[in-house]
Coordinates of C-alpha atoms and ligand atoms in Angstrom, one line a residue:
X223 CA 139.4 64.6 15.8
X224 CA 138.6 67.5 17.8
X225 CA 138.4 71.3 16.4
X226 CA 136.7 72.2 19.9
X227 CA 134.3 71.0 22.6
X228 CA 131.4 71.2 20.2
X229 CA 133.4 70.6 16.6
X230 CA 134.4 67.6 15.4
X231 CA 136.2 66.2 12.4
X232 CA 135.3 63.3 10.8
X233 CA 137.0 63.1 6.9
X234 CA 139.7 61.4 6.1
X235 CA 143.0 61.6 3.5
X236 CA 142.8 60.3 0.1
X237 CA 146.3 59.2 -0.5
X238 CA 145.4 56.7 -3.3
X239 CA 143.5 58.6 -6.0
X240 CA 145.6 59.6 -8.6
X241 CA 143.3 61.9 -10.3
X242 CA 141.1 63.5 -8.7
X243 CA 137.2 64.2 -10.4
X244 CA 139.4 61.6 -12.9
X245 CA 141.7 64.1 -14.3
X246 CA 143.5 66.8 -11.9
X247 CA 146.7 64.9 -10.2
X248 CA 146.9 65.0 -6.5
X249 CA 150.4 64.1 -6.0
X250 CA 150.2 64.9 -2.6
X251 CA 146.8 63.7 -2.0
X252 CA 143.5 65.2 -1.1
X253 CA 140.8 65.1 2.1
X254 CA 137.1 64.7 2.2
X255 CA 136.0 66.6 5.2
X256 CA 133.5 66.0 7.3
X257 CA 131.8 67.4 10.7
X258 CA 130.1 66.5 13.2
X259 CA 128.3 69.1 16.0
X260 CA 128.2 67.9 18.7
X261 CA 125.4 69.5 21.3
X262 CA 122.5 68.2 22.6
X263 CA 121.3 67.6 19.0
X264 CA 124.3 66.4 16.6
X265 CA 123.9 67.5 13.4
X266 CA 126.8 65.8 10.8
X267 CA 127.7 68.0 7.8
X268 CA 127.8 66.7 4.6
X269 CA 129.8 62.8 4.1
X270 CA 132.6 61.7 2.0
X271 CA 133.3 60.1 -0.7
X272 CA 132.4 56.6 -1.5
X273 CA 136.0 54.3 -0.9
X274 CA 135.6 55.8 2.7
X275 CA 132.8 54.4 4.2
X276 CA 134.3 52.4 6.7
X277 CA 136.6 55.4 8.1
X278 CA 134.1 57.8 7.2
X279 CA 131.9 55.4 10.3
X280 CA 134.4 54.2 12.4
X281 CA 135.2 58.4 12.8
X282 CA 131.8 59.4 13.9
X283 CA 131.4 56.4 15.8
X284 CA 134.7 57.2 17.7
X285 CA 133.6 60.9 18.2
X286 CA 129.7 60.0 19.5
X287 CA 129.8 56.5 20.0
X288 CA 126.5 55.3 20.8
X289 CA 124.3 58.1 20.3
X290 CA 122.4 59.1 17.3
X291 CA 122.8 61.4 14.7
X292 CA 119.8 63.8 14.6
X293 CA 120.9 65.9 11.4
X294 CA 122.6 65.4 8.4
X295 CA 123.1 68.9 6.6
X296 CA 123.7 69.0 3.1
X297 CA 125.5 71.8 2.2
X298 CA 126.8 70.4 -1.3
X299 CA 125.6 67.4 -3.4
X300 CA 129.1 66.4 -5.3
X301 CA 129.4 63.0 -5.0
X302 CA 133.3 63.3 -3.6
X303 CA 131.0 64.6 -0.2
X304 CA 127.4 63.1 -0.5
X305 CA 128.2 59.8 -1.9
X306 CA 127.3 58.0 1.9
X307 CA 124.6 60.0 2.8
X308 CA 122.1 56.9 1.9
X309 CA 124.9 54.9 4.7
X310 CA 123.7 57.3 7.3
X311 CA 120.1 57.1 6.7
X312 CA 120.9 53.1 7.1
X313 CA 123.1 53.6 10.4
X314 CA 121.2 56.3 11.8
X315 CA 117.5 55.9 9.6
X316 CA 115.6 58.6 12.6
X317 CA 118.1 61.1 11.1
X318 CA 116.8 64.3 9.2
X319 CA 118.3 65.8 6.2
X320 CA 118.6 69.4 6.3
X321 CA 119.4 71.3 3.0
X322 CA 117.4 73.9 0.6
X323 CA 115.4 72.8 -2.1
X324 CA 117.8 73.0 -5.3
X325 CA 119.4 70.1 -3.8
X326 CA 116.3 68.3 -3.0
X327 CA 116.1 66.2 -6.4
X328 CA 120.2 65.7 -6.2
X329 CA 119.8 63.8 -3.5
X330 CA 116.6 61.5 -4.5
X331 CA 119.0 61.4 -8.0
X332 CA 122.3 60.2 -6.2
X333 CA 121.2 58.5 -3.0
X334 CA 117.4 57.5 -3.9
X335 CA 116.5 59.4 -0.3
X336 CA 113.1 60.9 -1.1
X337 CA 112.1 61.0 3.0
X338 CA 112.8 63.3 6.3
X339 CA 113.9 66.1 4.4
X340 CA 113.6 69.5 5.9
X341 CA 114.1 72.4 2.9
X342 CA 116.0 75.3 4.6
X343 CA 115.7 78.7 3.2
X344 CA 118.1 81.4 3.1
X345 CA 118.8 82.8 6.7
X346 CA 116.6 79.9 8.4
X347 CA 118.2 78.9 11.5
X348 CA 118.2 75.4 13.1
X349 CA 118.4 74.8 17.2
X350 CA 121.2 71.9 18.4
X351 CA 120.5 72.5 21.8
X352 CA 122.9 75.5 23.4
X353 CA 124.4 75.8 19.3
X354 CA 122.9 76.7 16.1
X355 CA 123.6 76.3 12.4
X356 CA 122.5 78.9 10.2
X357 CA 122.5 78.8 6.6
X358 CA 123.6 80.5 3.3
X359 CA 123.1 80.3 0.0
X360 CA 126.1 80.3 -2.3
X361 CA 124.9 78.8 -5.6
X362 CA 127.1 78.4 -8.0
X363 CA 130.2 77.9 -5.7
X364 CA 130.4 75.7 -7.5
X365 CA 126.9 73.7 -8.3
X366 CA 123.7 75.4 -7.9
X367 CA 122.1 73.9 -4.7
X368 CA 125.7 74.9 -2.9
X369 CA 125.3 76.3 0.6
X370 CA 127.3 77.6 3.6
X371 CA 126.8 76.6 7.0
X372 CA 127.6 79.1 9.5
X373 CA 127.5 78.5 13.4
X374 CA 127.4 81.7 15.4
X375 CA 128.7 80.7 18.5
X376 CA 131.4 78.9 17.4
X377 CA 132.3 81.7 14.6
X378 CA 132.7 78.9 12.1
X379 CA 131.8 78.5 8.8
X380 CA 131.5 75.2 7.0
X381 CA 132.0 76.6 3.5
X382 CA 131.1 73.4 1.6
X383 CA 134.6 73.9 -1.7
X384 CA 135.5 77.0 -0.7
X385 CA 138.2 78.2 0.6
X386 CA 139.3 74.1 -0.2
X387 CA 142.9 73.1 -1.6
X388 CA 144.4 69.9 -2.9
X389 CA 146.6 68.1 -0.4
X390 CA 146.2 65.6 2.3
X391 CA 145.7 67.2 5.5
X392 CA 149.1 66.6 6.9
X393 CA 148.6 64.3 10.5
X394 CA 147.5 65.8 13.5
X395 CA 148.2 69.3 12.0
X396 CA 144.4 69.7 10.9
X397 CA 143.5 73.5 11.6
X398 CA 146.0 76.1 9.0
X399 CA 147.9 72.6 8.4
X400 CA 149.5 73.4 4.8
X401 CA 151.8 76.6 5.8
X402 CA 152.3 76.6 2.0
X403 CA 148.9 76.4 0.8
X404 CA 149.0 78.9 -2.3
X405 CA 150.2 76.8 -5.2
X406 CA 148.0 74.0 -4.9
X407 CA 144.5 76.4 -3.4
X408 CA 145.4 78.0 -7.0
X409 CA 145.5 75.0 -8.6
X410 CA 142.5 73.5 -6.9
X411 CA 140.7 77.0 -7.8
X412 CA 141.5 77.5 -11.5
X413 CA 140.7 73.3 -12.2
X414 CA 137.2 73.3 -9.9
X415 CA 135.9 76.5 -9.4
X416 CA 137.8 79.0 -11.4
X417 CA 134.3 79.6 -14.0
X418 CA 132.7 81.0 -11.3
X419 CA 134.6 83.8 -10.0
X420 CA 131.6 86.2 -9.7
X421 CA 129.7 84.0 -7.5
X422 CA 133.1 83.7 -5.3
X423 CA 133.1 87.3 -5.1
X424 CA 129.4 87.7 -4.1
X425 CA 129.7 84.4 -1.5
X426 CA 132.7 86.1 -0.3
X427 CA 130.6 89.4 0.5
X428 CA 127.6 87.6 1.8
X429 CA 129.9 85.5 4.4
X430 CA 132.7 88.5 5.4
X431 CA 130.4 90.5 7.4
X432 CA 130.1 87.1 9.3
X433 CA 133.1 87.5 11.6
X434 CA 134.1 84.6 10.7
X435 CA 136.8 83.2 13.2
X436 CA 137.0 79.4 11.3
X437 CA 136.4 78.4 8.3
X438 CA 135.9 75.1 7.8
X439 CA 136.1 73.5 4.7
X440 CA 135.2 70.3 2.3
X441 CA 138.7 69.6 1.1
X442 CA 142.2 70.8 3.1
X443 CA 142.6 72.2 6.6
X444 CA 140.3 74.2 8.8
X445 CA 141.1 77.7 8.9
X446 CA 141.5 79.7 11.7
X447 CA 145.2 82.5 12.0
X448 CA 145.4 82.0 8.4
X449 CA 141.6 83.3 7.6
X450 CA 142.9 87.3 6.5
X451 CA 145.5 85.5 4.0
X452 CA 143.2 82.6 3.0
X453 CA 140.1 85.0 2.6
X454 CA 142.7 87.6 0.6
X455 CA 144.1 85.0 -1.7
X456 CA 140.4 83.2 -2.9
X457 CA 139.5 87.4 -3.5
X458 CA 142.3 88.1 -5.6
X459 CA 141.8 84.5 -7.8
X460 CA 138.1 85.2 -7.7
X461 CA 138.5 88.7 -9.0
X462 CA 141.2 88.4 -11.4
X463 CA 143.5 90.4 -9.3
X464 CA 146.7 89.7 -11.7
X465 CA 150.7 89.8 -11.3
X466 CA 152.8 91.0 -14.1
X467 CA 154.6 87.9 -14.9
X468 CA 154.1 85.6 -18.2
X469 CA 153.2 82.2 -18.5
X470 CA 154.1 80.5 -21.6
X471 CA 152.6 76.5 -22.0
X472 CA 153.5 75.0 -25.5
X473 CA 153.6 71.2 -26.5
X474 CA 156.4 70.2 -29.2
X475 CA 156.3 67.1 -31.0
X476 CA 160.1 66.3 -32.0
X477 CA 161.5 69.4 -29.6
X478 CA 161.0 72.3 -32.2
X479 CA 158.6 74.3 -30.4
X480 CA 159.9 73.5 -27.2
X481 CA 163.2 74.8 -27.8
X482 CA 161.4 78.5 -29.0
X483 CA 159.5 78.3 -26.1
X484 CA 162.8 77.7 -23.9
X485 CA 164.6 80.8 -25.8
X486 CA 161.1 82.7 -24.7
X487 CA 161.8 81.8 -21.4
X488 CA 165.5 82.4 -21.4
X489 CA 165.0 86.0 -22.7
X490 CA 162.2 86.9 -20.4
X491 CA 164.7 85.8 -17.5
X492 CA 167.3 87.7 -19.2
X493 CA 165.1 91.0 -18.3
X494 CA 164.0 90.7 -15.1
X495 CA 160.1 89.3 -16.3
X496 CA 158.5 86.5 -13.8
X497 CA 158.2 83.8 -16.0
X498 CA 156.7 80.2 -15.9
X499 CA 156.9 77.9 -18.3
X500 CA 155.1 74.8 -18.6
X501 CA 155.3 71.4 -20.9
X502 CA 151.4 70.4 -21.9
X503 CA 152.6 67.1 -23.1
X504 CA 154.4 66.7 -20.0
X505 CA 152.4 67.5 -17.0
X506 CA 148.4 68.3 -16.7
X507 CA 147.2 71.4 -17.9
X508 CA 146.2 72.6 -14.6
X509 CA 149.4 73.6 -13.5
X510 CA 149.4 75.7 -16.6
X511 CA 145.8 76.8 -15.4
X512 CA 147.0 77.6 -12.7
X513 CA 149.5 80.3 -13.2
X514 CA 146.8 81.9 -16.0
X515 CA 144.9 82.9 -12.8
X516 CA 147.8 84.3 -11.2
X517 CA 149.7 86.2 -13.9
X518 CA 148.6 89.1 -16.8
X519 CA 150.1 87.6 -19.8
X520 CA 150.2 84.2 -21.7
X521 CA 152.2 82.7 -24.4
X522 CA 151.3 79.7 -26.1
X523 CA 153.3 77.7 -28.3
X524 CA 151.6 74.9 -31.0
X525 CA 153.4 73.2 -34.1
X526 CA 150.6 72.4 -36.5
X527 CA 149.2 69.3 -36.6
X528 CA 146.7 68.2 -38.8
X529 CA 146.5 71.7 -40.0
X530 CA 145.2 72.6 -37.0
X531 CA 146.6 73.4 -33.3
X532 CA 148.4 70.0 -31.7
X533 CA 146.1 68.5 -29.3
X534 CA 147.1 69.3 -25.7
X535 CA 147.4 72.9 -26.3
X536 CA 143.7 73.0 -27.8
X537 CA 142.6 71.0 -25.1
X538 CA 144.5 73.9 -22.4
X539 CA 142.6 76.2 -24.7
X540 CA 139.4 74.9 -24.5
X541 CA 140.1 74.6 -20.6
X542 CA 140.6 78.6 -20.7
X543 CA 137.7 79.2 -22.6
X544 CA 135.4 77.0 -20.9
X545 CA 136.7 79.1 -17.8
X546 CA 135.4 82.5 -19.3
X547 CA 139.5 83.6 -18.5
X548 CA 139.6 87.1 -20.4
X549 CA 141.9 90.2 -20.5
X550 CA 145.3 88.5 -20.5
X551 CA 148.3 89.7 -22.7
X552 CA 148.7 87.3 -25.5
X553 CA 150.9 85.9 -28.1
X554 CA 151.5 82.5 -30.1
X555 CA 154.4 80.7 -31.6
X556 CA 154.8 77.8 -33.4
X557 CA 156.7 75.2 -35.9
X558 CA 155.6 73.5 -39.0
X559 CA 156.3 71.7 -41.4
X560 CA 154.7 73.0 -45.0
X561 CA 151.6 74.9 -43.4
X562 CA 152.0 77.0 -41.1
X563 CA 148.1 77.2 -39.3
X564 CA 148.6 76.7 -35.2
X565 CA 149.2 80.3 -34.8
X566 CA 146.6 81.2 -36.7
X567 CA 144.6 79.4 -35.3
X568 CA 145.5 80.2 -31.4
X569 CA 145.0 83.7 -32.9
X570 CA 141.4 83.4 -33.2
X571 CA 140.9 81.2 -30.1
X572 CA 142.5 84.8 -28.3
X573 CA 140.1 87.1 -30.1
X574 CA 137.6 85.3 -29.0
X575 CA 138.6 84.9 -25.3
X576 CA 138.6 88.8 -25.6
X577 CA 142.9 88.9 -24.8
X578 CA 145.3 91.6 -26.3
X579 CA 147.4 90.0 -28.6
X580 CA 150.6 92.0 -28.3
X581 CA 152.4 90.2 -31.6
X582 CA 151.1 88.8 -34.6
X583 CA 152.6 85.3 -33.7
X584 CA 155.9 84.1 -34.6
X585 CA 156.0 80.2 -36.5
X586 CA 159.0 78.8 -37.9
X587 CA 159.3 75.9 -40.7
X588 CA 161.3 72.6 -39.8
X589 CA 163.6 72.6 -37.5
X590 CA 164.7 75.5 -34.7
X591 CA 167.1 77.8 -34.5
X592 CA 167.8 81.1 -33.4
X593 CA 168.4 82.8 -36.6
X594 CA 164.8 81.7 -37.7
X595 CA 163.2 82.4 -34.3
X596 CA 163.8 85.9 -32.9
X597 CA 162.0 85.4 -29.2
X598 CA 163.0 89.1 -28.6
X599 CA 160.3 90.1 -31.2
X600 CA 157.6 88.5 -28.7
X601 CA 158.9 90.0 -25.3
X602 CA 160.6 93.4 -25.8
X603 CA 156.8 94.2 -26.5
X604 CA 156.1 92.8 -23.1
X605 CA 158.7 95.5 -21.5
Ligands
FEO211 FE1 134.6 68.8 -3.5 FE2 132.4 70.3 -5.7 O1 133.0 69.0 -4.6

């Protein structure tokens, strides 16, 4: 597919992985992209993913045909993009592998290739004839050895995850293709890369002064008119730029908790407050994840189980922790059944993720109602 005389695309939709890295659902799918470009040297940036090595061939084959590939740039060693990179050495074995040195022992570690291996360092430049790549460290965006390519006279940059989304690329709609691309760039952000927001924020100042005209990156379209919004929407997730708005995510064994968290719900609605709520037994957490990194406060809701917090909303706690997500507005509710502990217990897991708890927690024994559950406790303090 063409992006323009001297960019090509080469990935393909995944419309048959269910969960992608084996535990984020892609509903609507995902891409693996991949670049080819094209001057009198053709340099291919980074692969695919394993299931596609026939498409992932038959592309570049289709875009070149019979001539060779003289580079293969590595901008990020994920398996998801470097899993064929030992099929290229096969089909094309004259080819040179361009990347800087953290990812040098990836690649002997993944792919076994130990050969033709030419470490780049920051800045280094690399001739394709009347076009050259030029490259950019972004470590930690999001593994170590993680690098952009950027190509001055085309104005692109091939930003290895960022500036990626979840979703299939829809057909023939490849550059600013997903007109609504917020929700699931969000979701994609706070599941992948959402620890390293202060490396986001310094690859975002390394690569702005760029003038950057297209972006092109590893999963979801290329960008080109949306860039501004695109490039304003990864600072604001990156920076914990927040909305007022509460998300509450709870997980109820027999209905209890669920029905406290719906009152929650119903009362924030009642005064005006963005609210989202969101079932950990019933979807994944990242949804929940999701609208953390997007809004200022979070209420979670846990019967006690085991004397301790149920298991899905520890493991969305753990998720938040393990994301370094601070300073949010915080309370926690909760049935039981002869000990009351989740609150507690969620409590502590708060302090320690460094939020303001606004209320002490609110727990009920047995069964729900609204005489033993006042939700307007929790959010006229959230007025
Ligand atoms: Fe899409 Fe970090 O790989």
């Amino acid at each position: 597919m063409k992006i323009s005389d001297k960019i090509r695309y080469v990935g393909m939709n995944d419309r048959q992985t269910v969960l992608f890295e084996h535990q984020w659902p892609v509903p609507e799918g995902v891409s693996y992209n991949s670049y080819l470009v094209v001057d009198e040297k053709i340099a291919l940036i980074d692969t695919a993913a394993a299931a596609f090595k026939d498409e992932f061939l038959s592309n570049i084959k289709e875009e070149i045909g019979d001539r060779k590939i003289d580079y293969l740039v590595v901008n990020h060693m994920e398996p998801d993009h470097s899993a064929l990179q030992a099929v290229i050495r096969n089909e094309y074995p004259d080819c040179t592998i361009v990347t800087n040195a953290k990812a040098v022992p990836m690649i002997e570690g993944y792919q076994g290739l130990t050969d033709n291996i030419k470490v780049i360092k920051e800045g280094e430049t690399l001739s394709l004839g009347g076009t050259t790549l030029q490259f950019y460290m972004i470590p930690m965006v999001h593994w170590p050895e993680t690098m952009v390519t950027w190509c001055p006279e085309e104005k692109t940059a091939f930003s290895g995850d960022a500036f990626g989304c979840f979703r299939a690329v829809p057909e023939g709609c490849l550059v600013d293709g997903i007109v609504d691309f917020k929700e699931e760039m969000t979701r994609y952000y706070a599941s992948i890369v959402g620890k390293y927001g202060q490396t986001v924020q310094a690859a975002l100042r390394k690569v702005s002064p760029l003038g950057i005209e297209r972006i092109c990156p590893t999963h979801g379209p290329v960008w080109e008119k949306d860039i501004p919004e695109v490039f304003g929407w990864y600072d604001r997730l990156s920076a914990a730029k927040l909305e007022r708005g509460v998300t509450i995510a709870y997980g109820s064994m027999y209905g209890n908790t669920a029905k406290a968290a719906q009152a929650i719900a119903q009362e924030l609605e009642n005064k005006g407050i963005t609210v989202k709520l969101h079932d950990l037994c019933e979807e994944n957490y990242s949804y929940a994840l999701a609208d953390v990194f997007l809004y200022d406060t979070l209420i979670v809701g846990s019967p006690t189980y085991n004397a301790g917090i149920f298991p899905p909303v520890q493991s969305f706690m753990e998720a938040l922790k393990a994301r370094g997500v601070k300073n949010r507005r915080f309370a926690a509710f909760g049935s039981y059944t002869w000990a009351g502990m989740s609150v507690k217990l969620l409590n502590a897991l708060a302090a320690e993720m460094q939020f303001e708890t606004v209320h002490d927690g609110l727990s009920f024994a047995q069964g729900y109602s609204a005489d033993k559950f006042n939700a307007s406790e929790i959010v006229d303090l959230l007025i």
